[in-house]
mmCIF file of C-alpha atoms in Angstrom:
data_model
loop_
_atom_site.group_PDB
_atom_site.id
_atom_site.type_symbol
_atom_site.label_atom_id
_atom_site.label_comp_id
_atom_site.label_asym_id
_atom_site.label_seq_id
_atom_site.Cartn_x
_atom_site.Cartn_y
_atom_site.Cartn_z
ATOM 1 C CA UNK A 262 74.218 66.616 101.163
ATOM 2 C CA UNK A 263 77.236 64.342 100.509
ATOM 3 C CA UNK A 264 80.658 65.266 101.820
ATOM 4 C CA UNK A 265 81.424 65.663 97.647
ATOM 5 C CA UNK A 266 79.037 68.173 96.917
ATOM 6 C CA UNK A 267 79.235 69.868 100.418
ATOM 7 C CA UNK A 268 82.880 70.515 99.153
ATOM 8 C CA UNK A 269 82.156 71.192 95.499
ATOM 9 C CA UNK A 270 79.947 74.076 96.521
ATOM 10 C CA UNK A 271 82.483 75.609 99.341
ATOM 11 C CA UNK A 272 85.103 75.358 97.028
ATOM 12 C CA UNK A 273 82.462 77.329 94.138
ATOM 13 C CA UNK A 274 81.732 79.876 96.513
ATOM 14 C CA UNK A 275 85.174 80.992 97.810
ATOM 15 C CA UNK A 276 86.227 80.969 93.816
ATOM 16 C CA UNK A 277 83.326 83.235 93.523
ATOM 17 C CA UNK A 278 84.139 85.486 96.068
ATOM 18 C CA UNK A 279 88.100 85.635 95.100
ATOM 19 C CA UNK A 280 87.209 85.987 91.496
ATOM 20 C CA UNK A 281 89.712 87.983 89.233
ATOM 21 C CA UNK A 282 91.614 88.791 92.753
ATOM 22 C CA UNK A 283 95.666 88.475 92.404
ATOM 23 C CA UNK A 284 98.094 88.107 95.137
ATOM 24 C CA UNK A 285 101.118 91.414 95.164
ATOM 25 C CA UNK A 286 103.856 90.325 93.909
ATOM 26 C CA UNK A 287 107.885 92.202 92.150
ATOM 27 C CA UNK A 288 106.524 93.651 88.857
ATOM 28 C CA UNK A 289 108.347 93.568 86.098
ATOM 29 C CA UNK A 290 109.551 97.084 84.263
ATOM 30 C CA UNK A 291 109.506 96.495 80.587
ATOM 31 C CA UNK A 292 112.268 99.690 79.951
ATOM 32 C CA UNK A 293 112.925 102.935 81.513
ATOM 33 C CA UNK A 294 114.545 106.463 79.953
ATOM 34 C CA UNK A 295 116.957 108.703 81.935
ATOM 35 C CA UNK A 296 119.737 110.334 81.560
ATOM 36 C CA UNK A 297 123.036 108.095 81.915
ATOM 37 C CA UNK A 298 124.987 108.718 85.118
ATOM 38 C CA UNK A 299 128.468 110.758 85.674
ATOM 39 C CA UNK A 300 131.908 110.269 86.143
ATOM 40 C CA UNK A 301 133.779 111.613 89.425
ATOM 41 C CA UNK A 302 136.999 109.844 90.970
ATOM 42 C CA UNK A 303 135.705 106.480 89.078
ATOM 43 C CA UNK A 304 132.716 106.299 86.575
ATOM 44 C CA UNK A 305 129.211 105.732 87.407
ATOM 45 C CA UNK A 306 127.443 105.208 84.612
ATOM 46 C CA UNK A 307 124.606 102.509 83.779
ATOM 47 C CA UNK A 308 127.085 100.341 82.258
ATOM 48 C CA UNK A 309 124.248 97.509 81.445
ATOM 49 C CA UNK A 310 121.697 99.872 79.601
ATOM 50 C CA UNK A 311 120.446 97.548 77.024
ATOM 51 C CA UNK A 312 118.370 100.531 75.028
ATOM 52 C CA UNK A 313 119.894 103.426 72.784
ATOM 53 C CA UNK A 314 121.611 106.000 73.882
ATOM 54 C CA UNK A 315 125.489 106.227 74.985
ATOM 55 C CA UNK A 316 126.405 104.404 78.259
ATOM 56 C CA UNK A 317 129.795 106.339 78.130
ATOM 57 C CA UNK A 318 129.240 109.806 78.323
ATOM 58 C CA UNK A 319 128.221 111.652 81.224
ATOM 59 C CA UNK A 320 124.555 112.647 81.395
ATOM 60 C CA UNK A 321 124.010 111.288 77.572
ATOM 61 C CA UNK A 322 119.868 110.389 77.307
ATOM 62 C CA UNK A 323 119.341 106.474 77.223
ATOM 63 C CA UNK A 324 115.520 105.241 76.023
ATOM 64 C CA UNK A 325 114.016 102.283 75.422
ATOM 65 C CA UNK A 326 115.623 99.629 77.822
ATOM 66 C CA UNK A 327 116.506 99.261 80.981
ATOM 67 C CA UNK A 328 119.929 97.981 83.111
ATOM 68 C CA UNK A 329 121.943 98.616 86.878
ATOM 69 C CA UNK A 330 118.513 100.235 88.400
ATOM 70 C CA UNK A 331 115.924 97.009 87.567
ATOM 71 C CA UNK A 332 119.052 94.071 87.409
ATOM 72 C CA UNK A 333 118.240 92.768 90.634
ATOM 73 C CA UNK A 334 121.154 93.701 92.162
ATOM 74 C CA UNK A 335 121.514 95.457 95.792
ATOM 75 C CA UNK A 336 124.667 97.479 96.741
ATOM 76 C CA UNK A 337 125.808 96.746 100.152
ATOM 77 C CA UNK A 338 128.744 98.704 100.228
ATOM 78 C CA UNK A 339 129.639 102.354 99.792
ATOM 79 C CA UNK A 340 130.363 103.944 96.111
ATOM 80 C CA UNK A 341 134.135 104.016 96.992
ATOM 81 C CA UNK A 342 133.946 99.926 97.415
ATOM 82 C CA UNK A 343 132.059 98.761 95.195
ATOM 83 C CA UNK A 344 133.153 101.295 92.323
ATOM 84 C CA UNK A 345 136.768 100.878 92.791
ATOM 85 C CA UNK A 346 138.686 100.412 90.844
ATOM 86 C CA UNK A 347 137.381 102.101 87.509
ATOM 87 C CA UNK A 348 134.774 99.931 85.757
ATOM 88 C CA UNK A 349 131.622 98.607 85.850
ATOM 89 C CA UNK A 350 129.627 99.003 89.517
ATOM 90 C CA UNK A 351 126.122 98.451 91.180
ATOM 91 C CA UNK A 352 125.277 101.978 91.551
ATOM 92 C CA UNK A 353 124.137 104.906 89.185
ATOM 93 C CA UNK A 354 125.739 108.335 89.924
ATOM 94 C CA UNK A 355 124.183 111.722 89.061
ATOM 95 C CA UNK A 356 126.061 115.066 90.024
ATOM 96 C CA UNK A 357 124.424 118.282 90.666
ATOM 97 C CA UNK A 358 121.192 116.788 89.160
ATOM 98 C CA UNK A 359 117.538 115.711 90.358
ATOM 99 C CA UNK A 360 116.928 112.647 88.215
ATOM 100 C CA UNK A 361 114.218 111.841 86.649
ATOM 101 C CA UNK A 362 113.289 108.806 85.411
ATOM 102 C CA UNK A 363 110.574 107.618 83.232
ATOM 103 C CA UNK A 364 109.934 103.856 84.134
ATOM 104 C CA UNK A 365 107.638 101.618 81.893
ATOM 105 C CA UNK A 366 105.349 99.221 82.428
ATOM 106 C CA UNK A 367 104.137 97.446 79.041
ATOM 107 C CA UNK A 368 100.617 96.805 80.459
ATOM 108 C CA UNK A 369 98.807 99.036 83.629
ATOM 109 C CA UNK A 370 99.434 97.541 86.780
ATOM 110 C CA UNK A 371 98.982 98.796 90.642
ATOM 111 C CA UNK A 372 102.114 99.662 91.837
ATOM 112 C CA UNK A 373 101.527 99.549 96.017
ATOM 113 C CA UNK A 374 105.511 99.399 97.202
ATOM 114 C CA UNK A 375 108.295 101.312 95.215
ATOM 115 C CA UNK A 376 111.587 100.045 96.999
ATOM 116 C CA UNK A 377 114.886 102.358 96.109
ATOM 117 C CA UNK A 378 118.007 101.200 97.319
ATOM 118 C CA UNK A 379 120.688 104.369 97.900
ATOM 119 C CA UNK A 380 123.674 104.588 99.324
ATOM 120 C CA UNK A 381 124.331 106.925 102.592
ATOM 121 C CA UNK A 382 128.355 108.169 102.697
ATOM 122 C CA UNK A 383 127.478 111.035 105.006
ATOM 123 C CA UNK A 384 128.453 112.888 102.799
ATOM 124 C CA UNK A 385 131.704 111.277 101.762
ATOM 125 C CA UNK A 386 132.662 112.516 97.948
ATOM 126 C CA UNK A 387 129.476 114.153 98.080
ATOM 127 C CA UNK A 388 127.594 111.330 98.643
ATOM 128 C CA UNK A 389 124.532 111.425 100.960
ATOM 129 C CA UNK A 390 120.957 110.161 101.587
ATOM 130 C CA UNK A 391 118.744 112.024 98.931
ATOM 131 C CA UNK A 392 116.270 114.569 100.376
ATOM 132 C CA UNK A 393 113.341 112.925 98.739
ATOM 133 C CA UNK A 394 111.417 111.088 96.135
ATOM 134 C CA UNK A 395 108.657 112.047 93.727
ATOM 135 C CA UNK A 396 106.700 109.826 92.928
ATOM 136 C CA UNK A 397 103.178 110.580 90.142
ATOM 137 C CA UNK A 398 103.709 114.313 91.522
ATOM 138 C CA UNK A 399 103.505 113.428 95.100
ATOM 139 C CA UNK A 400 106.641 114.460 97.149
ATOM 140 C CA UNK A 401 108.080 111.839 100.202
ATOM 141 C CA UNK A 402 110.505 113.069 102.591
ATOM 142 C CA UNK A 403 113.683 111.242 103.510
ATOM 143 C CA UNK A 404 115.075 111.029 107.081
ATOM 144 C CA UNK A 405 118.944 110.701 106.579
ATOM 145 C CA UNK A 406 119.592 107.245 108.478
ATOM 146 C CA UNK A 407 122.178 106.599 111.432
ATOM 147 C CA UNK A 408 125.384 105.637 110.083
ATOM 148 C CA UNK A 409 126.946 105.436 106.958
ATOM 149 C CA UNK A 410 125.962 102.175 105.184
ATOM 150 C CA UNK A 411 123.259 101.522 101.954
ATOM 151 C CA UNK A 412 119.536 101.668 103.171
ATOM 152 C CA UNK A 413 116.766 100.650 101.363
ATOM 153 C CA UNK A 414 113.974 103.606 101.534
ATOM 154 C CA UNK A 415 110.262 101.803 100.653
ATOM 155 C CA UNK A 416 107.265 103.883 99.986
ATOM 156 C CA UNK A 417 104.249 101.759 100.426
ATOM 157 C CA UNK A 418 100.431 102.231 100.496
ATOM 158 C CA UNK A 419 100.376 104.073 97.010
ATOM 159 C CA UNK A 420 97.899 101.765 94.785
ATOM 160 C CA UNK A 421 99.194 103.728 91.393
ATOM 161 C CA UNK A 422 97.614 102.070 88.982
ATOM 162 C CA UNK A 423 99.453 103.107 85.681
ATOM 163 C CA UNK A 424 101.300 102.054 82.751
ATOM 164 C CA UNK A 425 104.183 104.477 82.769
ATOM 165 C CA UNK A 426 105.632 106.329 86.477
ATOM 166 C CA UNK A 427 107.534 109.422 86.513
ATOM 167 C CA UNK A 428 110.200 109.202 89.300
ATOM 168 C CA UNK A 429 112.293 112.372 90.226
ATOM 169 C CA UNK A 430 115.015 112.324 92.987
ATOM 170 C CA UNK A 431 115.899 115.012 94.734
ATOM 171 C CA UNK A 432 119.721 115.099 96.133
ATOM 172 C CA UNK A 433 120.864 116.374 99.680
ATOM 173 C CA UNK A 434 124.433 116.544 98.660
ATOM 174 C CA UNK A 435 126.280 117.016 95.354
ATOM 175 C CA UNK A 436 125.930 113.290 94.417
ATOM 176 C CA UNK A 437 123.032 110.713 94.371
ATOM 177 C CA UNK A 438 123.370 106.849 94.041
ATOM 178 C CA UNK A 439 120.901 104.270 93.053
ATOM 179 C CA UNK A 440 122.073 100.919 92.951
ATOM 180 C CA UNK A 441 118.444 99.494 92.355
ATOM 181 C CA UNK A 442 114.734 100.625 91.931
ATOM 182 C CA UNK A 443 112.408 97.696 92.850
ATOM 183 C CA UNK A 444 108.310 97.934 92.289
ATOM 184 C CA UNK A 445 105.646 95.734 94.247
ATOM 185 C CA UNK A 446 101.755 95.470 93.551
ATOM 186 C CA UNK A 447 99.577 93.424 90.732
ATOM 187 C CA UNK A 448 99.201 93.226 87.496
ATOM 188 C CA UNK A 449 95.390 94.757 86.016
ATOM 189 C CA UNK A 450 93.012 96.200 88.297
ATOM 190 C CA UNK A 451 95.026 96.171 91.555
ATOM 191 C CA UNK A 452 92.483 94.042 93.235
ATOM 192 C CA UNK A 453 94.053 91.626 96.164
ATOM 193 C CA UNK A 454 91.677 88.981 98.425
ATOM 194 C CA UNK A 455 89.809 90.938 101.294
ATOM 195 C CA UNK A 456 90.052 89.843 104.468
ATOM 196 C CA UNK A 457 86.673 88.699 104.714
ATOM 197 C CA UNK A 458 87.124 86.558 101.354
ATOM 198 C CA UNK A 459 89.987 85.088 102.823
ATOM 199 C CA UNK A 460 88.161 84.209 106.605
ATOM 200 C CA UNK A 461 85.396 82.770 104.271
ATOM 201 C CA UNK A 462 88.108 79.813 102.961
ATOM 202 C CA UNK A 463 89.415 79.307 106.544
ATOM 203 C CA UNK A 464 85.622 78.711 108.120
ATOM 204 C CA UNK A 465 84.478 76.585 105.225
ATOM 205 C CA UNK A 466 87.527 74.272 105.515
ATOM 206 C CA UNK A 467 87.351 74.551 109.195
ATOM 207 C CA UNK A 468 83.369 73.779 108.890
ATOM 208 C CA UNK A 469 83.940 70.644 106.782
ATOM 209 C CA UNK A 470 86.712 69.213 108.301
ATOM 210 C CA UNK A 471 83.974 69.303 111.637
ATOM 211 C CA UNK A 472 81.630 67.518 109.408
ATOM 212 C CA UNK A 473 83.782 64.872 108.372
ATOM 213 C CA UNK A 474 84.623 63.843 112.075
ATOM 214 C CA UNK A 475 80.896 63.705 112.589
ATOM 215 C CA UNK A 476 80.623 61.487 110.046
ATOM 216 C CA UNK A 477 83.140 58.588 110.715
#
């Protein structure tokens, strides 16, 4: 067998055994529905909702877009920084409330990281780390972190495959902020390379590199 065809039928094989596999990678939510954020010493609404729904009033319902939560954007300073003056800020404030959230997906994907960046005042204005997230039902406890600074709080290992994801969080304090809600996984059926797909690749290249040697 010719060097050529020796690699023509590695190359088949491995394609064969990754077949319809995709690597994890951000999704993409298509819009989410909530209920706006509240006002306190500044305001803390979701100033860049692009969906209906009034991004002025305290606790008004907002539907059909999305804005502050999936823009990409990472607080890494407290509420009292970052918000101050009045005007438009990273974070999302609710008061006295367990938010839920209604996030949208377009298509189903496999969700296997959900990635929610908070911010941690120890309690300062009523601002702490939230007691926990709910995510499909399923409740995940949240250790209150050393310090005072924004943390990011991942919950991995989930393989959700879905087209729409309730999210409810549940406050410690008087206040919860959300400066950004980030999702991880694959698009379709969820399915990633396996290990032994992936070994297969590195012996057959490994193997024909040998044989080319062999051959000079």
């Amino acid at each position: 067998m010719t060097t050529k065809r020796l690699l023509s039928t590695l190359l088949a094989a491995v394609l064969v055994s990754l077949g319809g596999h995709a690597l994890a990678s951000p999704l993409v939510v298509s819009s989410y529905d909530m209920l706006n954020g509240y006002t306190g010493s500044y305001q803390y609404w979701d100033d860049s909702y692009s969906g209906s729904g009034s991004t002025t009033t305290n606790g008004a319902p907002l539907s059909g877009g999305k804005g502050d939560l999936t823009d990409g954007v990472v607080a890494t300073s407290n509420w009292f920084v970052t918000e101050a003056p009045a005007g438009p800020g990273p974070y999302v404030g609710w008061l006295n409330i367990n938010p839920l959230i209604h996030f949208h997906f377009g298509a189903p994907v496999t969700i296997n990281t959900i990635s929610f960046s908070f911010d941690d005042a120890d309690g300062a204005g009523g601002v702490s780390t939230p007691l926990s997230v709910v995510i499909g039902g399923i409740t995940y406890g949240m250790a209150d972190p050393a310090g005072s600074a924004p943390f990011q709080f991942d919950v991995s290992g989930l393989s959700l495959t879905v087209s729409d994801l309730d999210i409810t969080i549940n406050r410690r304090n008087a206040w919860v902020f959300v400066s950004e809600i980030a999702f991880d996984g694959v698009t379709g059926d969820g399915s990633v390379p396996e290990p032994g797909s992936l070994a297969l690749l590195g012996l057959g290249l490994a193997g024909l590199a040998l044989l080319k040697r062999k051959q000079r």
